[in-house]
CSV table of C-alpha atoms and ligand atoms in Angstrom, one decimal:
chain,number,residue,atom,x,y,z
A,1,UNK,CA,20.2,-27.0,8.6
A,2,UNK,CA,19.8,-23.4,9.8
A,3,UNK,CA,16.4,-21.8,9.2
A,4,UNK,CA,15.9,-19.1,6.6
A,5,UNK,CA,15.8,-15.6,8.1
A,6,UNK,CA,13.7,-12.8,6.5
A,7,UNK,CA,15.6,-9.6,7.0
A,8,UNK,CA,13.2,-6.7,7.6
A,9,UNK,CA,14.1,-3.0,7.8
A,10,UNK,CA,11.6,-1.3,10.1
A,11,UNK,CA,11.1,2.4,9.4
A,12,UNK,CA,8.4,3.8,11.8
A,13,UNK,CA,8.7,7.4,10.5
A,14,UNK,CA,6.3,10.0,11.9
A,15,UNK,CA,3.2,10.4,14.0
A,16,UNK,CA,1.6,7.1,14.9
A,17,UNK,CA,4.1,5.3,12.7
A,18,UNK,CA,6.3,4.1,15.7
A,19,UNK,CA,3.2,2.9,17.5
A,20,UNK,CA,1.9,0.8,14.7
A,21,UNK,CA,5.3,-0.5,13.5
A,22,UNK,CA,6.4,-1.6,16.9
A,23,UNK,CA,3.1,-3.5,17.2
A,24,UNK,CA,3.5,-4.9,13.7
A,25,UNK,CA,7.0,-6.2,14.3
A,26,UNK,CA,5.8,-7.8,17.5
A,27,UNK,CA,3.1,-9.6,15.6
A,28,UNK,CA,5.5,-10.7,12.8
A,29,UNK,CA,8.0,-12.1,15.3
A,30,UNK,CA,5.1,-14.1,16.9
A,31,UNK,CA,4.1,-15.4,13.5
A,32,UNK,CA,7.6,-16.5,12.8
A,33,UNK,CA,7.8,-18.2,16.2
A,34,UNK,CA,4.5,-20.0,15.6
A,35,UNK,CA,5.3,-21.1,12.1
A,36,UNK,CA,8.7,-22.4,12.9
A,37,UNK,CA,9.8,-22.6,9.3
A,38,UNK,CA,11.6,-19.2,9.2
A,39,UNK,CA,13.1,-16.5,11.4
A,40,UNK,CA,12.8,-12.8,11.2
A,41,UNK,CA,15.8,-10.5,11.7
A,42,UNK,CA,14.9,-6.9,12.0
A,43,UNK,CA,16.6,-3.6,12.4
A,44,UNK,CA,14.8,-0.3,13.2
A,45,UNK,CA,15.8,3.0,11.5
A,46,UNK,CA,14.8,6.4,13.0
A,47,UNK,CA,14.5,8.0,9.5
A,48,UNK,CA,11.8,10.6,10.0
A,49,UNK,CA,10.8,14.2,9.9
A,50,UNK,CA,12.3,14.6,13.4
A,51,UNK,CA,15.6,13.5,12.0
A,52,UNK,CA,15.2,16.0,9.2
A,53,UNK,CA,14.6,18.8,11.7
A,54,UNK,CA,17.6,17.7,13.8
A,55,UNK,CA,20.1,16.7,11.1
A,56,UNK,CA,18.9,18.1,7.8
A,57,UNK,CA,18.2,14.8,6.1
A,58,UNK,CA,15.6,12.0,6.4
A,59,UNK,CA,18.1,9.3,6.1
A,60,UNK,CA,21.9,9.0,6.0
A,61,UNK,CA,23.7,9.3,2.7
A,62,UNK,CA,24.2,5.5,2.5
A,63,UNK,CA,20.6,4.9,3.6
A,64,UNK,CA,19.4,3.4,0.3
A,65,UNK,CA,22.5,1.2,0.0
A,66,UNK,CA,21.7,0.0,3.5
A,67,UNK,CA,18.2,-0.9,2.6
A,68,UNK,CA,19.4,-3.0,-0.3
A,69,UNK,CA,20.8,-5.4,2.3
A,70,UNK,CA,17.3,-6.3,3.5
A,71,UNK,CA,14.6,-8.6,2.1
A,72,UNK,CA,11.8,-6.2,2.9
A,73,UNK,CA,10.9,-2.9,4.5
A,74,UNK,CA,8.0,-2.3,6.9
A,75,UNK,CA,7.3,1.4,6.8
A,76,UNK,CA,5.0,3.4,9.1
A,77,UNK,CA,4.2,6.9,7.8
A,78,UNK,CA,5.8,10.1,6.7
A,79,UNK,CA,4.3,13.5,7.4
A,80,UNK,CA,4.8,16.1,10.1
A,81,UNK,CA,3.0,19.5,10.5
A,82,UNK,CA,6.4,21.2,10.9
A,83,UNK,CA,7.7,20.1,7.5
A,84,UNK,CA,6.0,20.8,4.1
A,85,UNK,CA,4.4,17.6,2.9
A,86,UNK,CA,6.1,17.5,-0.5
A,87,UNK,CA,9.5,17.7,1.3
A,88,UNK,CA,8.7,14.8,3.5
A,89,UNK,CA,7.2,12.7,0.7
A,90,UNK,CA,10.1,13.2,-1.7
A,91,UNK,CA,12.7,13.0,1.1
A,92,UNK,CA,11.7,9.6,2.4
A,93,UNK,CA,8.9,7.5,1.0
A,94,UNK,CA,9.1,8.4,-2.7
A,95,UNK,CA,12.9,8.4,-2.5
A,96,UNK,CA,12.8,4.8,-1.4
A,97,UNK,CA,10.1,3.7,-3.8
A,98,UNK,CA,11.7,5.4,-6.8
A,99,UNK,CA,15.3,4.5,-6.2
A,100,UNK,CA,14.5,0.9,-5.5
A,101,UNK,CA,12.1,1.0,-8.5
A,102,UNK,CA,9.2,-0.5,-6.5
A,103,UNK,CA,6.9,0.1,-9.5
A,104,UNK,CA,3.9,-2.0,-8.5
A,105,UNK,CA,1.8,-0.5,-5.7
A,106,UNK,CA,-0.7,-3.1,-4.6
A,107,UNK,CA,-3.7,-2.2,-2.4
A,108,UNK,CA,-6.1,-4.9,-1.4
A,109,UNK,CA,-9.5,-3.7,-0.1
A,110,UNK,CA,-11.8,-6.2,1.6
A,111,UNK,CA,-14.5,-5.8,4.2
A,112,UNK,CA,-13.2,-8.0,7.0
A,113,UNK,CA,-15.6,-10.0,9.1
A,114,UNK,CA,-17.4,-8.0,11.7
A,115,UNK,CA,-16.6,-4.7,10.0
A,116,UNK,CA,-19.5,-2.6,8.6
A,117,UNK,CA,-18.5,-0.3,5.9
A,118,UNK,CA,-20.5,2.8,4.9
A,119,UNK,CA,-22.2,0.9,2.0
A,120,UNK,CA,-25.4,-0.6,3.2
A,121,UNK,CA,-25.7,-4.4,3.0
A,122,UNK,CA,-22.3,-4.8,1.4
A,123,UNK,CA,-20.1,-7.6,2.7
A,124,UNK,CA,-16.7,-9.1,1.8
A,125,UNK,CA,-18.7,-11.1,-0.9
A,126,UNK,CA,-19.4,-7.8,-2.8
A,127,UNK,CA,-16.3,-5.8,-1.7
A,128,UNK,CA,-13.1,-7.7,-2.4
A,129,UNK,CA,-10.8,-5.7,-4.7
A,130,UNK,CA,-7.1,-5.2,-5.4
A,131,UNK,CA,-6.1,-1.9,-6.9
A,132,UNK,CA,-2.8,-1.9,-8.7
A,133,UNK,CA,-1.2,1.5,-8.9
A,134,UNK,CA,1.7,2.5,-11.2
A,135,UNK,CA,4.3,3.6,-8.7
A,136,UNK,CA,7.3,4.9,-10.6
A,137,UNK,CA,6.3,7.6,-13.1
A,138,UNK,CA,3.1,9.2,-14.4
A,139,UNK,CA,1.7,12.2,-12.6
A,140,UNK,CA,4.2,11.8,-9.8
A,141,UNK,CA,7.3,11.6,-12.0
A,142,UNK,CA,8.5,14.9,-10.4
A,143,UNK,CA,8.9,16.5,-13.8
A,144,UNK,CA,7.9,20.2,-14.0
A,145,UNK,CA,8.8,23.5,-12.6
A,146,UNK,CA,7.9,26.9,-11.3
A,147,UNK,CA,8.8,30.1,-13.0
A,148,UNK,CA,8.2,33.8,-12.4
A,149,UNK,CA,7.7,33.0,-8.7
A,150,UNK,CA,5.7,35.6,-6.9
A,151,UNK,CA,4.9,37.5,-10.0
A,152,UNK,CA,1.5,37.8,-11.6
A,153,UNK,CA,2.6,35.6,-14.6
A,154,UNK,CA,3.8,32.8,-12.2
A,155,UNK,CA,3.5,29.4,-13.7
A,156,UNK,CA,3.5,26.0,-11.9
A,157,UNK,CA,3.7,22.8,-14.0
A,158,UNK,CA,3.7,19.1,-13.4
A,159,UNK,CA,4.2,16.9,-16.4
A,160,UNK,CA,2.9,13.4,-16.4
A,161,UNK,CA,5.4,11.0,-17.8
A,162,UNK,CA,4.3,7.6,-19.3
A,163,UNK,CA,6.9,5.3,-20.9
A,164,UNK,CA,6.0,2.2,-22.8
A,165,UNK,CA,8.2,0.1,-20.6
A,166,UNK,CA,6.6,1.6,-17.5
A,167,UNK,CA,3.0,1.2,-18.7
A,168,UNK,CA,3.5,-2.2,-20.0
A,169,UNK,CA,5.2,-3.7,-17.0
A,170,UNK,CA,2.5,-2.4,-14.6
A,171,UNK,CA,-0.3,-3.6,-16.8
A,172,UNK,CA,1.3,-7.0,-17.2
A,173,UNK,CA,1.8,-7.2,-13.5
A,174,UNK,CA,-2.0,-6.4,-13.1
A,175,UNK,CA,-2.9,-9.1,-15.6
A,176,UNK,CA,-0.9,-11.7,-13.7
A,177,UNK,CA,-2.4,-10.6,-10.4
A,178,UNK,CA,-5.9,-10.7,-11.9
A,179,UNK,CA,-5.2,-14.2,-13.3
A,180,UNK,CA,-4.2,-15.4,-9.8
A,181,UNK,CA,-7.5,-14.4,-8.3
A,182,UNK,CA,-10.7,-16.5,-8.6
A,183,UNK,CA,-12.7,-14.1,-10.8
A,184,UNK,CA,-9.9,-13.3,-13.3
A,185,UNK,CA,-11.3,-9.9,-14.0
A,186,UNK,CA,-9.3,-6.8,-14.7
A,187,UNK,CA,-10.5,-3.2,-15.1
A,188,UNK,CA,-8.4,-0.6,-16.7
A,189,UNK,CA,-9.0,2.9,-15.4
A,190,UNK,CA,-7.9,5.9,-17.3
A,191,UNK,CA,-9.2,9.3,-18.4
A,192,UNK,CA,-8.6,9.0,-22.1
A,193,UNK,CA,-11.5,11.3,-23.1
A,194,UNK,CA,-9.9,14.4,-21.5
A,195,UNK,CA,-6.2,13.5,-21.4
A,196,UNK,CA,-5.7,12.6,-25.0
A,197,UNK,CA,-2.1,11.7,-25.0
A,198,UNK,CA,-0.8,9.7,-22.1
A,199,UNK,CA,-4.1,8.2,-21.2
A,200,UNK,CA,-4.9,7.2,-24.8
A,201,UNK,CA,-1.4,5.6,-24.8
A,202,UNK,CA,-2.4,3.6,-21.7
A,203,UNK,CA,-5.5,2.4,-23.5
A,204,UNK,CA,-3.5,1.4,-26.5
A,205,UNK,CA,-0.9,-0.6,-24.6
A,206,UNK,CA,-3.7,-2.4,-22.8
A,207,UNK,CA,-5.2,-3.4,-26.1
A,208,UNK,CA,-1.9,-4.6,-27.4
A,209,UNK,CA,-1.1,-6.9,-24.5
A,210,UNK,CA,-4.4,-8.2,-23.4
A,211,UNK,CA,-4.4,-11.0,-26.0
A,212,UNK,CA,-1.5,-12.6,-24.0
A,213,UNK,CA,-4.0,-13.2,-21.1
A,214,UNK,CA,-7.0,-14.8,-22.8
A,215,UNK,CA,-8.2,-16.2,-19.5
A,216,UNK,CA,-8.6,-12.7,-18.0
A,217,UNK,CA,-11.8,-10.8,-18.6
A,218,UNK,CA,-11.2,-7.1,-19.1
A,219,UNK,CA,-13.2,-3.9,-19.1
A,220,UNK,CA,-12.3,-0.2,-19.2
A,221,UNK,CA,-13.6,2.8,-17.1
A,222,UNK,CA,-13.0,6.5,-17.0
A,223,UNK,CA,-11.8,7.4,-13.5
A,224,UNK,CA,-14.7,9.6,-12.6
A,225,UNK,CA,-17.2,6.8,-13.6
A,226,UNK,CA,-15.1,4.4,-11.6
A,227,UNK,CA,-15.8,6.3,-8.3
A,228,UNK,CA,-19.5,5.9,-8.9
A,229,UNK,CA,-19.2,2.2,-9.8
A,230,UNK,CA,-17.2,1.5,-6.6
A,231,UNK,CA,-20.0,2.9,-4.5
A,232,UNK,CA,-23.0,1.7,-6.5
A,233,UNK,CA,-21.8,-1.7,-8.0
A,234,UNK,CA,-18.9,-2.9,-5.8
A,235,UNK,CA,-19.6,-6.5,-6.7
A,236,UNK,CA,-18.8,-5.8,-10.4
A,237,UNK,CA,-15.1,-5.0,-9.5
A,238,UNK,CA,-12.1,-7.3,-8.8
A,239,UNK,CA,-8.7,-6.2,-9.9
A,240,UNK,CA,-8.1,-2.6,-11.1
A,241,UNK,CA,-5.0,-1.1,-12.7
A,242,UNK,CA,-4.6,2.7,-13.0
A,243,UNK,CA,-2.0,5.4,-13.0
A,244,UNK,CA,-0.1,6.8,-10.0
A,245,UNK,CA,-2.5,9.7,-9.4
A,246,UNK,CA,-5.8,7.9,-10.3
A,247,UNK,CA,-5.1,4.8,-8.3
A,248,UNK,CA,-3.9,7.0,-5.3
A,249,UNK,CA,-7.3,8.6,-5.1
A,250,UNK,CA,-9.3,5.4,-5.9
A,251,UNK,CA,-7.5,3.4,-3.2
A,252,UNK,CA,-8.3,6.0,-0.5
A,253,UNK,CA,-11.9,5.7,-1.5
A,254,UNK,CA,-11.6,1.9,-1.4
A,255,UNK,CA,-10.1,2.1,2.1
A,256,UNK,CA,-13.0,4.2,3.3
A,257,UNK,CA,-15.5,1.9,1.7
A,258,UNK,CA,-14.0,-1.1,3.4
A,259,UNK,CA,-14.4,0.3,6.9
A,260,UNK,CA,-11.5,2.6,7.8
A,261,UNK,CA,-8.3,4.1,6.7
A,262,UNK,CA,-6.8,2.4,9.7
A,263,UNK,CA,-7.2,-1.1,8.3
A,264,UNK,CA,-6.0,-0.8,4.8
A,265,UNK,CA,-2.6,-2.2,3.8
A,266,UNK,CA,-0.3,-1.6,0.8
A,267,UNK,CA,2.8,-3.1,-0.8
A,268,UNK,CA,5.3,-1.2,-3.0
A,269,UNK,CA,6.6,-4.2,-4.9
A,270,UNK,CA,9.7,-4.8,-6.8
A,271,UNK,CA,8.4,-7.9,-8.6
A,272,UNK,CA,11.9,-8.8,-9.9
A,273,UNK,CA,13.1,-9.2,-6.3
A,274,UNK,CA,16.5,-7.6,-7.0
A,275,UNK,CA,15.7,-5.0,-4.4
A,276,UNK,CA,13.5,-5.1,-1.3
A,277,UNK,CA,9.8,-4.3,-1.5
A,278,UNK,CA,8.2,-2.0,1.0
A,279,UNK,CA,5.0,-2.6,2.9
A,280,UNK,CA,3.0,0.0,4.9
A,281,UNK,CA,-0.4,0.8,6.2
A,282,UNK,CA,-2.2,3.2,3.8
A,283,UNK,CA,-3.0,5.8,6.5
A,284,UNK,CA,-0.8,8.7,7.3
A,285,UNK,CA,0.8,10.0,10.5
A,286,UNK,CA,-2.5,10.9,12.2
A,287,UNK,CA,-0.8,13.5,14.5
A,288,UNK,CA,-4.2,14.1,16.2
A,289,UNK,CA,-4.0,10.7,17.9
A,290,UNK,CA,-0.2,10.3,18.2
A,291,UNK,CA,1.0,9.1,21.6
A,292,UNK,CA,-2.5,8.3,22.9
A,293,UNK,CA,-2.1,4.5,22.4
A,294,UNK,CA,-5.3,4.3,20.3
A,295,UNK,CA,-3.9,4.0,16.8
A,296,UNK,CA,-5.4,1.1,14.8
A,297,UNK,CA,-2.5,-1.3,14.1
A,298,UNK,CA,-4.6,-3.7,11.8
A,299,UNK,CA,-3.4,-1.9,8.6
A,300,UNK,CA,0.2,-2.6,9.6
A,301,UNK,CA,-0.6,-6.2,10.5
A,302,UNK,CA,-2.3,-6.7,7.1
A,303,UNK,CA,0.7,-5.1,5.5
A,304,UNK,CA,2.9,-7.6,7.4
A,305,UNK,CA,0.8,-10.4,5.9
A,306,UNK,CA,1.4,-9.0,2.5
A,307,UNK,CA,5.2,-8.9,3.3
A,308,UNK,CA,5.1,-12.6,4.3
A,309,UNK,CA,3.2,-13.5,1.2
A,310,UNK,CA,5.7,-11.7,-1.0
A,311,UNK,CA,8.5,-13.5,0.8
A,312,UNK,CA,7.0,-16.8,-0.1
A,313,UNK,CA,5.6,-17.6,3.4
A,314,UNK,CA,2.0,-18.0,2.2
A,315,UNK,CA,1.0,-20.2,5.1
A,316,UNK,CA,2.3,-17.7,7.7
A,317,UNK,CA,0.6,-14.9,5.8
A,318,UNK,CA,-2.7,-16.8,5.8
A,319,UNK,CA,-2.4,-17.5,9.6
A,320,UNK,CA,-1.9,-13.8,10.3
A,321,UNK,CA,-4.9,-12.9,8.2
A,322,UNK,CA,-7.0,-15.5,10.0
A,323,UNK,CA,-5.9,-14.0,13.3
A,324,UNK,CA,-6.8,-10.5,12.2
A,325,UNK,CA,-10.2,-11.7,10.9
A,326,UNK,CA,-10.9,-13.5,14.1
A,327,UNK,CA,-10.3,-10.4,16.1
A,328,UNK,CA,-12.5,-8.2,13.8
A,329,UNK,CA,-15.1,-11.0,13.6
A,330,UNK,CA,-15.4,-11.4,17.4
A,331,UNK,CA,-15.6,-7.6,17.7
A,332,UNK,CA,-14.5,-7.6,21.4
A,333,UNK,CA,-11.2,-5.7,20.7
A,334,UNK,CA,-11.9,-3.3,18.0
A,335,UNK,CA,-10.0,0.0,17.8
A,336,UNK,CA,-11.9,3.3,18.0
A,337,UNK,CA,-11.9,4.0,14.3
A,338,UNK,CA,-13.8,0.8,13.8
A,339,UNK,CA,-16.4,1.7,16.4
A,340,UNK,CA,-14.7,-0.1,19.4
A,341,UNK,CA,-12.9,1.1,22.5
A,342,UNK,CA,-9.7,-1.0,22.4
A,343,UNK,CA,-6.2,0.5,22.6
A,344,UNK,CA,-3.4,-0.4,20.2
A,345,UNK,CA,-2.0,-2.7,23.0
A,346,UNK,CA,-5.3,-4.5,23.4
A,347,UNK,CA,-5.8,-5.0,19.7
A,348,UNK,CA,-2.2,-6.3,19.4
A,349,UNK,CA,-2.7,-8.7,22.3
A,350,UNK,CA,-5.9,-10.0,20.8
A,351,UNK,CA,-4.2,-10.7,17.5
A,352,UNK,CA,-1.2,-12.3,19.3
A,353,UNK,CA,-3.6,-14.6,21.2
A,354,UNK,CA,-5.5,-15.5,18.0
A,355,UNK,CA,-2.1,-16.4,16.4
A,356,UNK,CA,-1.3,-18.7,19.3
A,357,UNK,CA,-4.8,-20.3,19.2
A,358,UNK,CA,-4.9,-20.8,15.4
A,359,UNK,CA,-4.8,-24.5,14.6
A,360,UNK,CA,-5.2,-24.6,10.9
B,1,ATP,P1,-0.6,12.6,6.7
B,1,ATP,O1,-0.4,14.0,6.6
B,1,ATP,O2,0.7,11.8,7.1
B,1,ATP,O3,-1.2,11.9,5.5
B,1,ATP,P2,-3.0,12.8,8.1
B,1,ATP,O4,-3.2,12.9,9.6
B,1,ATP,O5,-3.4,14.0,7.3
B,1,ATP,O6,-1.6,12.3,7.9
B,1,ATP,P3,-4.1,10.2,8.0
B,1,ATP,O7,-3.1,9.9,9.0
B,1,ATP,O8,-4.2,9.4,6.8
B,1,ATP,O9,-4.0,11.7,7.5
B,1,ATP,O10,-5.5,10.1,8.7
B,1,ATP,C1,-6.6,11.0,8.7
B,1,ATP,C2,-7.4,10.7,10.0
B,1,ATP,O11,-7.8,9.3,10.1
B,1,ATP,C3,-6.5,10.9,11.2
B,1,ATP,O12,-6.6,12.2,11.6
B,1,ATP,C4,-7.0,9.9,12.2
B,1,ATP,O13,-8.0,10.5,13.1
B,1,ATP,C5,-7.6,8.8,11.4
B,1,ATP,N1,-6.7,7.7,11.3
B,1,ATP,C6,-5.7,7.4,10.4
B,1,ATP,N2,-5.1,6.3,10.6
B,1,ATP,C7,-5.6,5.8,11.8
B,1,ATP,C8,-5.2,4.7,12.6
B,1,ATP,N3,-4.3,3.8,12.2
B,1,ATP,N4,-5.9,4.4,13.7
B,1,ATP,C9,-6.9,5.3,14.0
B,1,ATP,N5,-7.3,6.4,13.3
B,1,ATP,C10,-6.6,6.7,12.2
């Protein structure tokens, strides 16, 4: 019988994207070879700001249809100083997420072995969170406008859009995720004291559905208070669900508290699996270090582990995580943003070796 092949579309994008995605694909191929139970077939797409500058679009017209032929997408980063950020974001990343309706953005944060975060005395025992971000509507729905441009009465408006189906599906996804984790604890984050329509609606939907998950303990926080709790009481948090904007901000804080932006992964999931999900490191294009060979590839490797997990290859995902943790735990080949001196190549080689040596 022929082996199952996971078809991955690799989109390196801008800045350090190509460096970390090439390393990520190398590691994923090694994992598939080591595991033996599945193959990986991948194709690399040059969809980027450079392409936009050269050809006027970030991807070809049939780009999204092409992506539908893949099981998963490994994405690098989108952002180039020569192109306004909102053009890049809406032209590539958000276009993919929104068209494929990848509505659940999942961002794990954990202090890996050997990594010291900025919080004193805090280890992976205290800091092991998953933030679930609504990824299809809310504050980033793209609804709004500008009128009277350039005049004194100029107006700029962004309207947050919350639909019952959108709110309910992301909250139910978060309940299921919380239920699958040992602590079974879910925190709803909103701002329903100040935003008295959409956020009160979020609270109400949560109240309506929580009875379906009697085994999950719940609590509620305002987003401003949540930032304080993340810093002062990290051990009181497990799974968090919040809107597009709030979770965007909270997850960058979470990434910083767990060591570095360079290590944090994320998955833009299409839980129904009728379209590919997209996995990417949380960091941006980091043009300041582009081409120097020093980008931290661990966020991409961890994203690759999330990809494998989503594709049902839990054992391979666990092996990859063990390899990453072995490298961080040993501390010999840490990249610069984690206080070491290792290059992207050296970190990658160390993880490749740890994969080969893993005997579990
Ligand atoms: P963008 O505009 O695409 O969001 P950015 O450069 O403004 O990109 P980030 O790329 O998220 O923002 O990173 C901020 C800083 O963190 C970078 O300037 C870089 O020094 C550091 N950094 C980010 N990712 C990495 C990484 N993978 N390895 C090492 N350093 C990183």
